[in-house]
Short mmCIF file of C-alpha atoms (C1' of nucleotides) in Angstrom, two decimals:
data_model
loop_
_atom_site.label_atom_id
_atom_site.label_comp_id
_atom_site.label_asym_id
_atom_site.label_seq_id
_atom_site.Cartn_x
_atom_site.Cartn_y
_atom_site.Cartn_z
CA UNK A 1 -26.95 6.69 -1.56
CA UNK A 2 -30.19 8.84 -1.33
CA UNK A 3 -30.91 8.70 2.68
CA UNK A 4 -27.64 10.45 2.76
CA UNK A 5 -28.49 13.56 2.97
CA UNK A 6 -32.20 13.33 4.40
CA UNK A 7 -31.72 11.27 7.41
CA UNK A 8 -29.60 13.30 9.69
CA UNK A 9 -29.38 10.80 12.50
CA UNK A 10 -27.36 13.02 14.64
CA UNK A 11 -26.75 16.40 13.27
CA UNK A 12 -23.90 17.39 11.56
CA UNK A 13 -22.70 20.73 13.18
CA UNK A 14 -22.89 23.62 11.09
CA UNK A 15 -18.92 24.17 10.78
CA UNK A 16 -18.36 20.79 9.67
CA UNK A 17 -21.31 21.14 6.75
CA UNK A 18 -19.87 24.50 5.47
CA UNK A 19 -16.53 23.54 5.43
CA UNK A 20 -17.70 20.37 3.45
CA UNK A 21 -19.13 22.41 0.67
CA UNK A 22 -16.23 24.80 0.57
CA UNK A 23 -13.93 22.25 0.14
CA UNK A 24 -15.51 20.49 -2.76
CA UNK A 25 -15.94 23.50 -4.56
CA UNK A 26 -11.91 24.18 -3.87
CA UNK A 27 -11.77 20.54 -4.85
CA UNK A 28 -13.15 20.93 -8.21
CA UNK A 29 -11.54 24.01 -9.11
CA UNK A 30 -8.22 22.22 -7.80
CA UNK A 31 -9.09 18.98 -10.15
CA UNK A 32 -9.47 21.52 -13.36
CA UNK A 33 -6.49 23.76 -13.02
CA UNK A 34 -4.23 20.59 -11.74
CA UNK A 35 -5.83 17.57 -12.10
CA UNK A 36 -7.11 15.34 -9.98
CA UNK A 37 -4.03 14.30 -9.03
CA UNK A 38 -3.07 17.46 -7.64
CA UNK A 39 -1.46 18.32 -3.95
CA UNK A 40 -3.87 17.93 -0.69
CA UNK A 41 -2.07 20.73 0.70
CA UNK A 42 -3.10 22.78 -2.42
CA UNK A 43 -7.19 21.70 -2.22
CA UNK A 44 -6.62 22.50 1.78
CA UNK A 45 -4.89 26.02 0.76
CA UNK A 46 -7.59 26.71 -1.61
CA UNK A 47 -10.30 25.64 0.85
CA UNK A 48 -8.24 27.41 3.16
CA UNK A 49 -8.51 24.71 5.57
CA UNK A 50 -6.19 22.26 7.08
CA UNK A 51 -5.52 19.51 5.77
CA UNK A 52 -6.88 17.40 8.67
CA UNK A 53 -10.22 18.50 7.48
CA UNK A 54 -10.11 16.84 4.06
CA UNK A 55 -9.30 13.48 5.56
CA UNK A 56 -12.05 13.83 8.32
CA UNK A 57 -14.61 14.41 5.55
CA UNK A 58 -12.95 12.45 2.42
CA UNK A 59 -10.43 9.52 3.65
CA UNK A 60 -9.40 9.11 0.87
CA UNK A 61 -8.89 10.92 -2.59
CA UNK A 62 -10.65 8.96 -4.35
CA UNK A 63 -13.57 9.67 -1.84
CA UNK A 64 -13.01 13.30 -2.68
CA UNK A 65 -13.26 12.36 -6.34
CA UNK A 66 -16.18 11.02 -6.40
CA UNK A 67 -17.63 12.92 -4.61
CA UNK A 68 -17.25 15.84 -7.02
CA UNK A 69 -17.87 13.60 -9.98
CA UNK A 70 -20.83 12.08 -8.61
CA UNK A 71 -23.30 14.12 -10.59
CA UNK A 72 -21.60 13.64 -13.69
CA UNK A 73 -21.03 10.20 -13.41
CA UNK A 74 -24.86 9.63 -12.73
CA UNK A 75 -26.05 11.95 -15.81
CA UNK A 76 -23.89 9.36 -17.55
CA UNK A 77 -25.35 6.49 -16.41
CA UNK A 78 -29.05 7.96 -16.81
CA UNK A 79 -28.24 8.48 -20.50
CA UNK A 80 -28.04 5.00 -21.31
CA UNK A 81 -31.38 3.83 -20.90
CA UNK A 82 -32.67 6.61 -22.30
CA UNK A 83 -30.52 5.94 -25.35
CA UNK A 84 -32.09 2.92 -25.99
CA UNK A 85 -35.49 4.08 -26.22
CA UNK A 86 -34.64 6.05 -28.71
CA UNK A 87 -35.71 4.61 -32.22
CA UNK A 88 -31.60 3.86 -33.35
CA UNK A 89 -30.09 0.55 -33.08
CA UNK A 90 -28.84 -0.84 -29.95
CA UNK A 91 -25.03 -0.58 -31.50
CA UNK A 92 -25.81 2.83 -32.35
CA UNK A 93 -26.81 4.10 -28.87
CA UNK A 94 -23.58 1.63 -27.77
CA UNK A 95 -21.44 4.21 -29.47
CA UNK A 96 -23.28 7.28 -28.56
CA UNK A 97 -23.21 6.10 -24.83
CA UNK A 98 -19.62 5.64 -25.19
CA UNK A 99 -18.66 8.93 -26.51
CA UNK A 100 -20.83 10.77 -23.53
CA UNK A 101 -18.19 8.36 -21.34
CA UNK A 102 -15.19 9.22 -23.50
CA UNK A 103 -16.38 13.05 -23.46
CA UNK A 104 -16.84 12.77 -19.36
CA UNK A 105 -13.32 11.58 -19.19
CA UNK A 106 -10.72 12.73 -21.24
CA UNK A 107 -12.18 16.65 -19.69
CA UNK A 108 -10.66 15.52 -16.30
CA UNK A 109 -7.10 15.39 -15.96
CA UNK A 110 -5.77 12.58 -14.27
CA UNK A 111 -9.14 11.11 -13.70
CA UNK A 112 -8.84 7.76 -16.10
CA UNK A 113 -5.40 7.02 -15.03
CA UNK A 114 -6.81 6.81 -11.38
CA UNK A 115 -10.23 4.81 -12.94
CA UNK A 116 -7.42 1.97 -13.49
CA UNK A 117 -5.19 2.19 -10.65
CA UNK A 118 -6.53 -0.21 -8.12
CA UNK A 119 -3.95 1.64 -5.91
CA UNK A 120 -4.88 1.28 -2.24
CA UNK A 121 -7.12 4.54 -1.55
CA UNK A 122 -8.22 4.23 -5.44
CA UNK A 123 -10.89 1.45 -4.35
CA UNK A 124 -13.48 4.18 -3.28
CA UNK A 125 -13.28 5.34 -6.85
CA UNK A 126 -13.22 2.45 -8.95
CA UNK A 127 -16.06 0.95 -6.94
CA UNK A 128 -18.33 3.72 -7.93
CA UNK A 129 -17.77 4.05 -11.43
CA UNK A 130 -17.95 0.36 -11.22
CA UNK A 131 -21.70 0.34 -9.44
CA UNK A 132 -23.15 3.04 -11.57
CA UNK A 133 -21.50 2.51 -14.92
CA UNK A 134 -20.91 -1.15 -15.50
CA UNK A 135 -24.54 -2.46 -15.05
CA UNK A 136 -25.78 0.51 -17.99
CA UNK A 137 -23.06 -0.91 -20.22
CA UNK A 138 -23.91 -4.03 -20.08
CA UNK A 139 -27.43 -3.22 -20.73
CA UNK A 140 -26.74 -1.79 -24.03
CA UNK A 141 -24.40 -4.72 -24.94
CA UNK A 142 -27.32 -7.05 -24.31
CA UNK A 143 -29.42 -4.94 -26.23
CA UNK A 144 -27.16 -5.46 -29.01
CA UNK A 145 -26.41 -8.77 -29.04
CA UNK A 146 -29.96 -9.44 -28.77
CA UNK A 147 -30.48 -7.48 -31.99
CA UNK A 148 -27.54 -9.66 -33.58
CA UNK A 149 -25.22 -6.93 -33.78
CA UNK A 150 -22.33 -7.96 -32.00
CA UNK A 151 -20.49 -10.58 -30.33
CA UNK A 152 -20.84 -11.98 -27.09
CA UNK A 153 -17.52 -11.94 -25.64
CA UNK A 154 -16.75 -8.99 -24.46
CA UNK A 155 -18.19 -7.91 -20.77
CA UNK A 156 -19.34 -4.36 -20.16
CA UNK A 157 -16.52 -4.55 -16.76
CA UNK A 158 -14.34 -5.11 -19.62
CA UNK A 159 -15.39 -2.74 -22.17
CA UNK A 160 -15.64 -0.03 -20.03
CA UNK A 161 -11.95 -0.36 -18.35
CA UNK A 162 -10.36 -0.26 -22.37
CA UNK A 163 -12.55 2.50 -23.08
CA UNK A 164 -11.33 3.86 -20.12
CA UNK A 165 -7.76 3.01 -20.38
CA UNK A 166 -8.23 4.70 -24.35
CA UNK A 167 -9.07 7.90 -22.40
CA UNK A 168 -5.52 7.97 -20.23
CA UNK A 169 -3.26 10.43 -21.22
CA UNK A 170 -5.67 11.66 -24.05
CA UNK A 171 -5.40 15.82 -23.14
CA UNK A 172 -2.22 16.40 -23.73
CA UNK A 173 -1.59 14.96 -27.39
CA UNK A 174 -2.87 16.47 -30.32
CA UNK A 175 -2.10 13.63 -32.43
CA UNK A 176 -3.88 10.97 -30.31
CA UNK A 177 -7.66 10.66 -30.09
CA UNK A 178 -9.71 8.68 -27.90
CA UNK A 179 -13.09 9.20 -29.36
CA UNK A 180 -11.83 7.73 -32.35
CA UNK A 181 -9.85 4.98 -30.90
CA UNK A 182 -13.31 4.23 -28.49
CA UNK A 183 -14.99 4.06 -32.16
CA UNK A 184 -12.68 1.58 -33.13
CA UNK A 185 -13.25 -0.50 -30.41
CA UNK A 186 -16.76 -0.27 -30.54
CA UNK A 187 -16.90 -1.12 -34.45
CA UNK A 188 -14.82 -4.26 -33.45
CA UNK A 189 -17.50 -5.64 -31.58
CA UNK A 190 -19.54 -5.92 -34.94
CA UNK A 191 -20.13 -9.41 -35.62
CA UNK B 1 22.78 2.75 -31.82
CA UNK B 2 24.96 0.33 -32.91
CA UNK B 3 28.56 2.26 -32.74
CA UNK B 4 27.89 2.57 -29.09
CA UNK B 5 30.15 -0.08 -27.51
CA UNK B 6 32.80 -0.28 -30.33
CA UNK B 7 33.69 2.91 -30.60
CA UNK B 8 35.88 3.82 -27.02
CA UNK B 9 36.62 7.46 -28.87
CA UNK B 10 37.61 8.11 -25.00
CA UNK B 11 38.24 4.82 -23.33
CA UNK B 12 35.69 4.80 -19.98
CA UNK B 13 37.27 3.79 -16.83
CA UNK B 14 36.88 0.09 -15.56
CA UNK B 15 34.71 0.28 -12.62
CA UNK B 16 32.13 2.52 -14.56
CA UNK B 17 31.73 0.35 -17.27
CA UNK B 18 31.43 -2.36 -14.36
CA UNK B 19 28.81 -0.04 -12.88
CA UNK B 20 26.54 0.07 -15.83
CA UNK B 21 26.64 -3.56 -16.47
CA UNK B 22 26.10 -4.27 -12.98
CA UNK B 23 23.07 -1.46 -12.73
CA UNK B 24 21.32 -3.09 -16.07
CA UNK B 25 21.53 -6.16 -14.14
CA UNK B 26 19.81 -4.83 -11.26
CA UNK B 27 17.29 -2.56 -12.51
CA UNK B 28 15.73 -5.58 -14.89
CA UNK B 29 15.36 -7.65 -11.58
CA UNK B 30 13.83 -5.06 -9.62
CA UNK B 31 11.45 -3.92 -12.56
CA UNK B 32 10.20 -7.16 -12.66
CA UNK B 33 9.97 -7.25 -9.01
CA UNK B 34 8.57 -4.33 -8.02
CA UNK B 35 7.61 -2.63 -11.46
CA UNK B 36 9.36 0.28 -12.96
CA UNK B 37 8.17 3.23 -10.81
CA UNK B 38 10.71 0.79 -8.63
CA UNK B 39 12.37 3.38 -5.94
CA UNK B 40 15.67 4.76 -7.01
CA UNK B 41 17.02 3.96 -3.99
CA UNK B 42 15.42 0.37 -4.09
CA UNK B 43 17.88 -0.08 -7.21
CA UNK B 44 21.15 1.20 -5.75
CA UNK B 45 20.84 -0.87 -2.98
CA UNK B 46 20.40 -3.59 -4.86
CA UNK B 47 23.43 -2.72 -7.00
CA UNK B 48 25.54 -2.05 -4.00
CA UNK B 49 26.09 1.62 -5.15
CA UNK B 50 25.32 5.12 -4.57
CA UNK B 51 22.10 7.19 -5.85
CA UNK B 52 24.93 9.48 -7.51
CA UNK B 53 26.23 6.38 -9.59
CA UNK B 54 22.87 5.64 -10.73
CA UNK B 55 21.87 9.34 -12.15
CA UNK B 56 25.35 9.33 -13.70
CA UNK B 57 25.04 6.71 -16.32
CA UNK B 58 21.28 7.40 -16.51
CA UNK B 59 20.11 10.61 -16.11
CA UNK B 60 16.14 10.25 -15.88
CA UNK B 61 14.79 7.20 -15.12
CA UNK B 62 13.64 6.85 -18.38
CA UNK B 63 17.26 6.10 -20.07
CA UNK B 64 17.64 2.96 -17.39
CA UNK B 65 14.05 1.80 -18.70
CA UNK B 66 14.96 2.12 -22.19
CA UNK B 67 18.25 0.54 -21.77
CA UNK B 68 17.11 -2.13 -19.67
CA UNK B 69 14.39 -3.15 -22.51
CA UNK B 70 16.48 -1.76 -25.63
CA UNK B 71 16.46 -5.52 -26.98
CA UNK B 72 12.85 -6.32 -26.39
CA UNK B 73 11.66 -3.45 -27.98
CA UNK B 74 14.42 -3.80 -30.92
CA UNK B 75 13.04 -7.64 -31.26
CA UNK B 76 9.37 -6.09 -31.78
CA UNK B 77 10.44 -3.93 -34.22
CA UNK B 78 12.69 -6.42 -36.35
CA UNK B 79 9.38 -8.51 -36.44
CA UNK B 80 7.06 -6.26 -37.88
CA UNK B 81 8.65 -6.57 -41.66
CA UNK B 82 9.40 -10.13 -41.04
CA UNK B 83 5.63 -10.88 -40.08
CA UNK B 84 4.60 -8.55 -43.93
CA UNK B 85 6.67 -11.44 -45.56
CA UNK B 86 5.19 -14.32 -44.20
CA UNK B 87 2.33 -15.66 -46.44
CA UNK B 88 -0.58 -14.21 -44.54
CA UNK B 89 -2.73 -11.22 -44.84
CA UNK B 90 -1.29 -7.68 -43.60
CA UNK B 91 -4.24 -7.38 -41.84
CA UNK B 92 -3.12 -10.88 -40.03
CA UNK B 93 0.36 -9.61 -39.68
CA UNK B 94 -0.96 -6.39 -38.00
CA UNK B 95 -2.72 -8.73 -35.72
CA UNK B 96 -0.11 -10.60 -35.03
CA UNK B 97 2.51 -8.13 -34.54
CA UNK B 98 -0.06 -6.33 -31.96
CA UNK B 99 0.14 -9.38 -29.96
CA UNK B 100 4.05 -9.21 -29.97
CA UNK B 101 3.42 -6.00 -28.56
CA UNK B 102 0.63 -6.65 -26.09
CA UNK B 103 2.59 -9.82 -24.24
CA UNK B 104 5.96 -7.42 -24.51
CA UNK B 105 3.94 -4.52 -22.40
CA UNK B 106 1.65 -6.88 -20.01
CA UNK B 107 4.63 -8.05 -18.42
CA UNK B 108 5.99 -5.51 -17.84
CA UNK B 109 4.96 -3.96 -14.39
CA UNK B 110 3.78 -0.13 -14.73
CA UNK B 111 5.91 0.49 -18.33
CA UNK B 112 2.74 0.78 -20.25
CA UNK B 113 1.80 3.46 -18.30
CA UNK B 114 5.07 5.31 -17.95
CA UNK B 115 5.05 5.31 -21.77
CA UNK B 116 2.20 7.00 -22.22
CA UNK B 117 2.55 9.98 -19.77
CA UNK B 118 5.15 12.38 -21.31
CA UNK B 119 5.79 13.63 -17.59
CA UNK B 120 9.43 15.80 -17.62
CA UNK B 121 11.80 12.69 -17.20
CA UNK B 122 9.68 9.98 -19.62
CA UNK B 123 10.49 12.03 -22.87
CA UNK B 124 13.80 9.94 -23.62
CA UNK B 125 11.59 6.33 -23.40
CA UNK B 126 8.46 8.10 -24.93
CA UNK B 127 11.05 9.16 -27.45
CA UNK B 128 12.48 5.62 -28.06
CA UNK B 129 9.54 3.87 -28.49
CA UNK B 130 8.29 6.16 -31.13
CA UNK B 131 11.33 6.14 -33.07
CA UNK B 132 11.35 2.44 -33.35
CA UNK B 133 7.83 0.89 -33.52
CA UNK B 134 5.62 3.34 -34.80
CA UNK B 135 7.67 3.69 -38.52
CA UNK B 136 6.67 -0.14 -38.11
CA UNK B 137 3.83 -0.27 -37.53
CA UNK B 138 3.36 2.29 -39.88
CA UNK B 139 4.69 -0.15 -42.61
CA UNK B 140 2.27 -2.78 -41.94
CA UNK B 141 -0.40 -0.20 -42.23
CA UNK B 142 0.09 0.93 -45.24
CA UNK B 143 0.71 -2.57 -46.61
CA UNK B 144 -3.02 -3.79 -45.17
CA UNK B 145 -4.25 -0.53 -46.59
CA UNK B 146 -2.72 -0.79 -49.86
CA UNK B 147 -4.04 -4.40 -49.79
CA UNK B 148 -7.77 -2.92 -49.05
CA UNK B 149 -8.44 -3.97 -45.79
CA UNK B 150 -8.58 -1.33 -43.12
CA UNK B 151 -9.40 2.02 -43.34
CA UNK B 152 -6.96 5.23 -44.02
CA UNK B 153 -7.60 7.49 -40.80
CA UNK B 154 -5.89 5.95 -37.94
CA UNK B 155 -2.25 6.68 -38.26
CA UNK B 156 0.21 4.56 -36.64
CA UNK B 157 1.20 6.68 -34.09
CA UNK B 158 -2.36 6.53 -32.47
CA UNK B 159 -2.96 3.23 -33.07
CA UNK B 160 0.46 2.27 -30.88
CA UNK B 161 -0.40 4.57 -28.06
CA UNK B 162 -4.08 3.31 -28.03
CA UNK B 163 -2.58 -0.45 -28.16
CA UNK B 164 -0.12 0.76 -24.75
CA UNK B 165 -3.31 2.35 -23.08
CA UNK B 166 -5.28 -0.73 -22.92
CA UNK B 167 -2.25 -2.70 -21.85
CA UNK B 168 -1.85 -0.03 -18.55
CA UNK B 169 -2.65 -1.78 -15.10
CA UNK B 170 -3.57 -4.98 -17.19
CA UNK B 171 -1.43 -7.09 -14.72
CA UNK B 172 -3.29 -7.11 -11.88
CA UNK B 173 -7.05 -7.75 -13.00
CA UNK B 174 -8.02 -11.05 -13.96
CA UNK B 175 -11.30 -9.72 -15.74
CA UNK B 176 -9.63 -7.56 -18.13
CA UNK B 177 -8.05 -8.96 -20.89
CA UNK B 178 -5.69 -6.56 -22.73
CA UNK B 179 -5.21 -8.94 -25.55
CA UNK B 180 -8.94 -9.43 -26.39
CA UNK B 181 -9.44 -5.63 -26.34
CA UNK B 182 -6.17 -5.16 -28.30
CA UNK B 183 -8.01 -7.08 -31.04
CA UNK B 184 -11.01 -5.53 -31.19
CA UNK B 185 -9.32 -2.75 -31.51
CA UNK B 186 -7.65 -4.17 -34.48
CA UNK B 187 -11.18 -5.77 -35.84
CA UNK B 188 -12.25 -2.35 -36.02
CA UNK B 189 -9.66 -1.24 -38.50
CA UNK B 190 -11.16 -3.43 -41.24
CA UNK B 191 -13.08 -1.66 -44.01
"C1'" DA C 1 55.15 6.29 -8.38
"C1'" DT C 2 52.25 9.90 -9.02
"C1'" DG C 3 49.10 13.61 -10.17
"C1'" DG C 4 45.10 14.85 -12.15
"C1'" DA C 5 40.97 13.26 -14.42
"C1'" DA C 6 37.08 10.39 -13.90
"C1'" DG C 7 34.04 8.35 -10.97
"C1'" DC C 8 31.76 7.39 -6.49
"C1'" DG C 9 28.72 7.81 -2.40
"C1'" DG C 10 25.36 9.38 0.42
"C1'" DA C 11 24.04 13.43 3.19
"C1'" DG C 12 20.75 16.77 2.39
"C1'" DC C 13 16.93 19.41 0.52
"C1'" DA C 14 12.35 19.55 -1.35
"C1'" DT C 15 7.80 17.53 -2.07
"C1'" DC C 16 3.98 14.84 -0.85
"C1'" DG C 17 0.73 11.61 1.64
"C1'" DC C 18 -1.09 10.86 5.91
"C1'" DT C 19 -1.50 10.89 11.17
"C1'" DC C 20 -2.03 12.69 15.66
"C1'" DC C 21 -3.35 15.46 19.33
"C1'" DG C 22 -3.75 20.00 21.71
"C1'" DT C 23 -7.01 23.68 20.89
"C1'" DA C 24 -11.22 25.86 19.32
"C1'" DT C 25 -16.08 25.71 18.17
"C1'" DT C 26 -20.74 24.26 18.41
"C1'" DC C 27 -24.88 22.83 20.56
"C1'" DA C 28 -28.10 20.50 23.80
"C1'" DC C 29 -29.56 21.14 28.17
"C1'" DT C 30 -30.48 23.73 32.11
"C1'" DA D 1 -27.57 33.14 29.00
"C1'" DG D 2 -24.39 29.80 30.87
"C1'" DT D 3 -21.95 25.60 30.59
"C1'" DG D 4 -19.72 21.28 29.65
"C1'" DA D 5 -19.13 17.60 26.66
"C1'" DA D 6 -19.09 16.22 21.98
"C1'" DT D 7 -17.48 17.45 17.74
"C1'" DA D 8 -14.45 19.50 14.57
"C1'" DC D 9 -10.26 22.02 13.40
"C1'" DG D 10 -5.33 22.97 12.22
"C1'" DG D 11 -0.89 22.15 11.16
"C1'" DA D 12 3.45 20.26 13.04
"C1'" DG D 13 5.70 16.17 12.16
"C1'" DC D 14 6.99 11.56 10.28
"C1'" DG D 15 8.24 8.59 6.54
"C1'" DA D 16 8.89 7.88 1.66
"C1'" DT D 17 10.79 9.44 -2.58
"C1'" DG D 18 13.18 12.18 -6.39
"C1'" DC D 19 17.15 14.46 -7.32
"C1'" DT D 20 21.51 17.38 -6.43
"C1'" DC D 21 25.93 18.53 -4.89
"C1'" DC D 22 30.52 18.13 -3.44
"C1'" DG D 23 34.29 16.06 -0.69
"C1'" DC D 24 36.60 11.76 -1.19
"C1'" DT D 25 38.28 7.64 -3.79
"C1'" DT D 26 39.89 5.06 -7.66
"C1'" DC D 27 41.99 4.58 -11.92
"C1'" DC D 28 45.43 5.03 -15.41
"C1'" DA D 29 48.66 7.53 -18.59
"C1'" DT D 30 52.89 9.10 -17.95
#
DNA sequence: ATGGAAGCGGAGCATCGCTCCGTATTCACT
DNA sequence: AGTGAATACGGAGCGATGCTCCGCTTCCAT
């Protein structure tokens, strides 16, 4: 994950770099005006490439996804730790870590509803947030059952799909919100 | 929603009437088959009839859903009151009326998820749904409230559509439990 | 029986994901 | 610089799907 850029076994030509970069910047800009969901043709058209150059460099959506998430994702997953050095309880820094997640998601249109979708050419996707997320989650839940404060049933794989699931759907509503309904799931856990 | 059938004010011809009864028939088999983002098509086969027939009796494919699970949903509501009488805690009736809900949705391949997103064509099932459970669940909030136990700022509204979230794409993941997470979210309502 | 209303069917158009291959570009080597 | 092979590009095209539209069929009141 970080020899990927460094170790350029056999050089990537120069037209295939730029056209990598231009297309995750049209990729992003795609994901906040439509969603992640939106048409290839449109990231292509915005990229103004074909489309046969988004599935050379990102197979599948999801790898486009992540790939323009990636950053964000990680920030998230840095804060946790940190979080728990900081002198609040361990269920405290549970729900602070899971309003940054809640915060990260319900911004990106579409983007929970594909979290849960093990649709073929989701996997990509799922496995990452997976990786990076589920091992600081269940960190803090440790943490916090260590200190007492909740109960041990629940698994962070678990915790982190409802939260996730909480966040589907959550933009376009103004009577429905997900930090609050994340809250309630996280006061549940009390013991 | 009852005068429906008994009222003929125009008498509809024979073979539609047939139609419809034979198109209820095979929607609920393919939704359980193949989920209900089921192909149109997929259904009129299966009926032995044409696309046309299909968009005639049920304009978006949310009227089929809701008239193919009318009952269920009807059966969930007409429990909610009877649960508030039973000699158990509103907070235990909420509980247990959230399960009713839960095993309804689980089973039901891909519904959860077409419930929540108000895409143009869903508004008619979004619509139903509303109009039935939430003044229900509604009721048994306001009983548990009035009896102390949960708190005043979740309205019923949000807690339904947060209950349907976690229940999306909780068929096909053996790790995630949408019942266990439905409860926590309930846990959380307590004062 | 019969004519017009009600209903039917499926061809057809549009959209979208994804593939495939002829063409263009880049780069290492001379 | 020239050159040829490796690499990358582009977009036409295929299959799947939602939905419409209209010529044809079926029903039923008369």
């Amino acid at each position: 994950m970080t020899d990927r850029d460094e170790r350029p076994a056999r050089a990537k030509r120069a037209d295939a770099k730029r056209n990598e970069t231009v297309l995750l910047e049209a990729a992003a800009a795609v994901f906040v005006e439509s969603g992640v969901d939106a048409p290839v043709r449109e990231i292509a058209a915005r990229a103004q490439v074909g489309m046969g150059t988004i599935y050379r460099h990102f197979p599948t959506r999801a790898d486009l996804i992540v790939a323009v998430y990636r950053h964000q994702v990680d920030a998230c997953a840095e804060a946790g730790p940190r979080l728990l050095t900081e002198r609040i309880s361990p269920h405290a820094a549970l729900s602070r870590w899971v309003e940054l997640f809640v915060d990260f998601l319900v911004t990106k249109h579409g983007l929970a509803a594909a979290l849960g979708s093990d649709q073929a050419g989701f996997a990509s996707l799922h496995a990452y947030f997976i990786d990076r997320l589920v091992p600081v989650c269940e960190q803090i839940l440790d943490a916090a059952i260590a200190a007492g404060e909740i109960r041990k049933d629940v698994g962070g794989y678990e915790l982190l799909r409802g939260i996730g699931n909480l966040c589907i759907f959550a933009d376009d509503d103004a009577d429905y919100d997900a930090h609050r309904l994340a809250g309630l799931l996280v006061a549940g856990l009390r013991t």
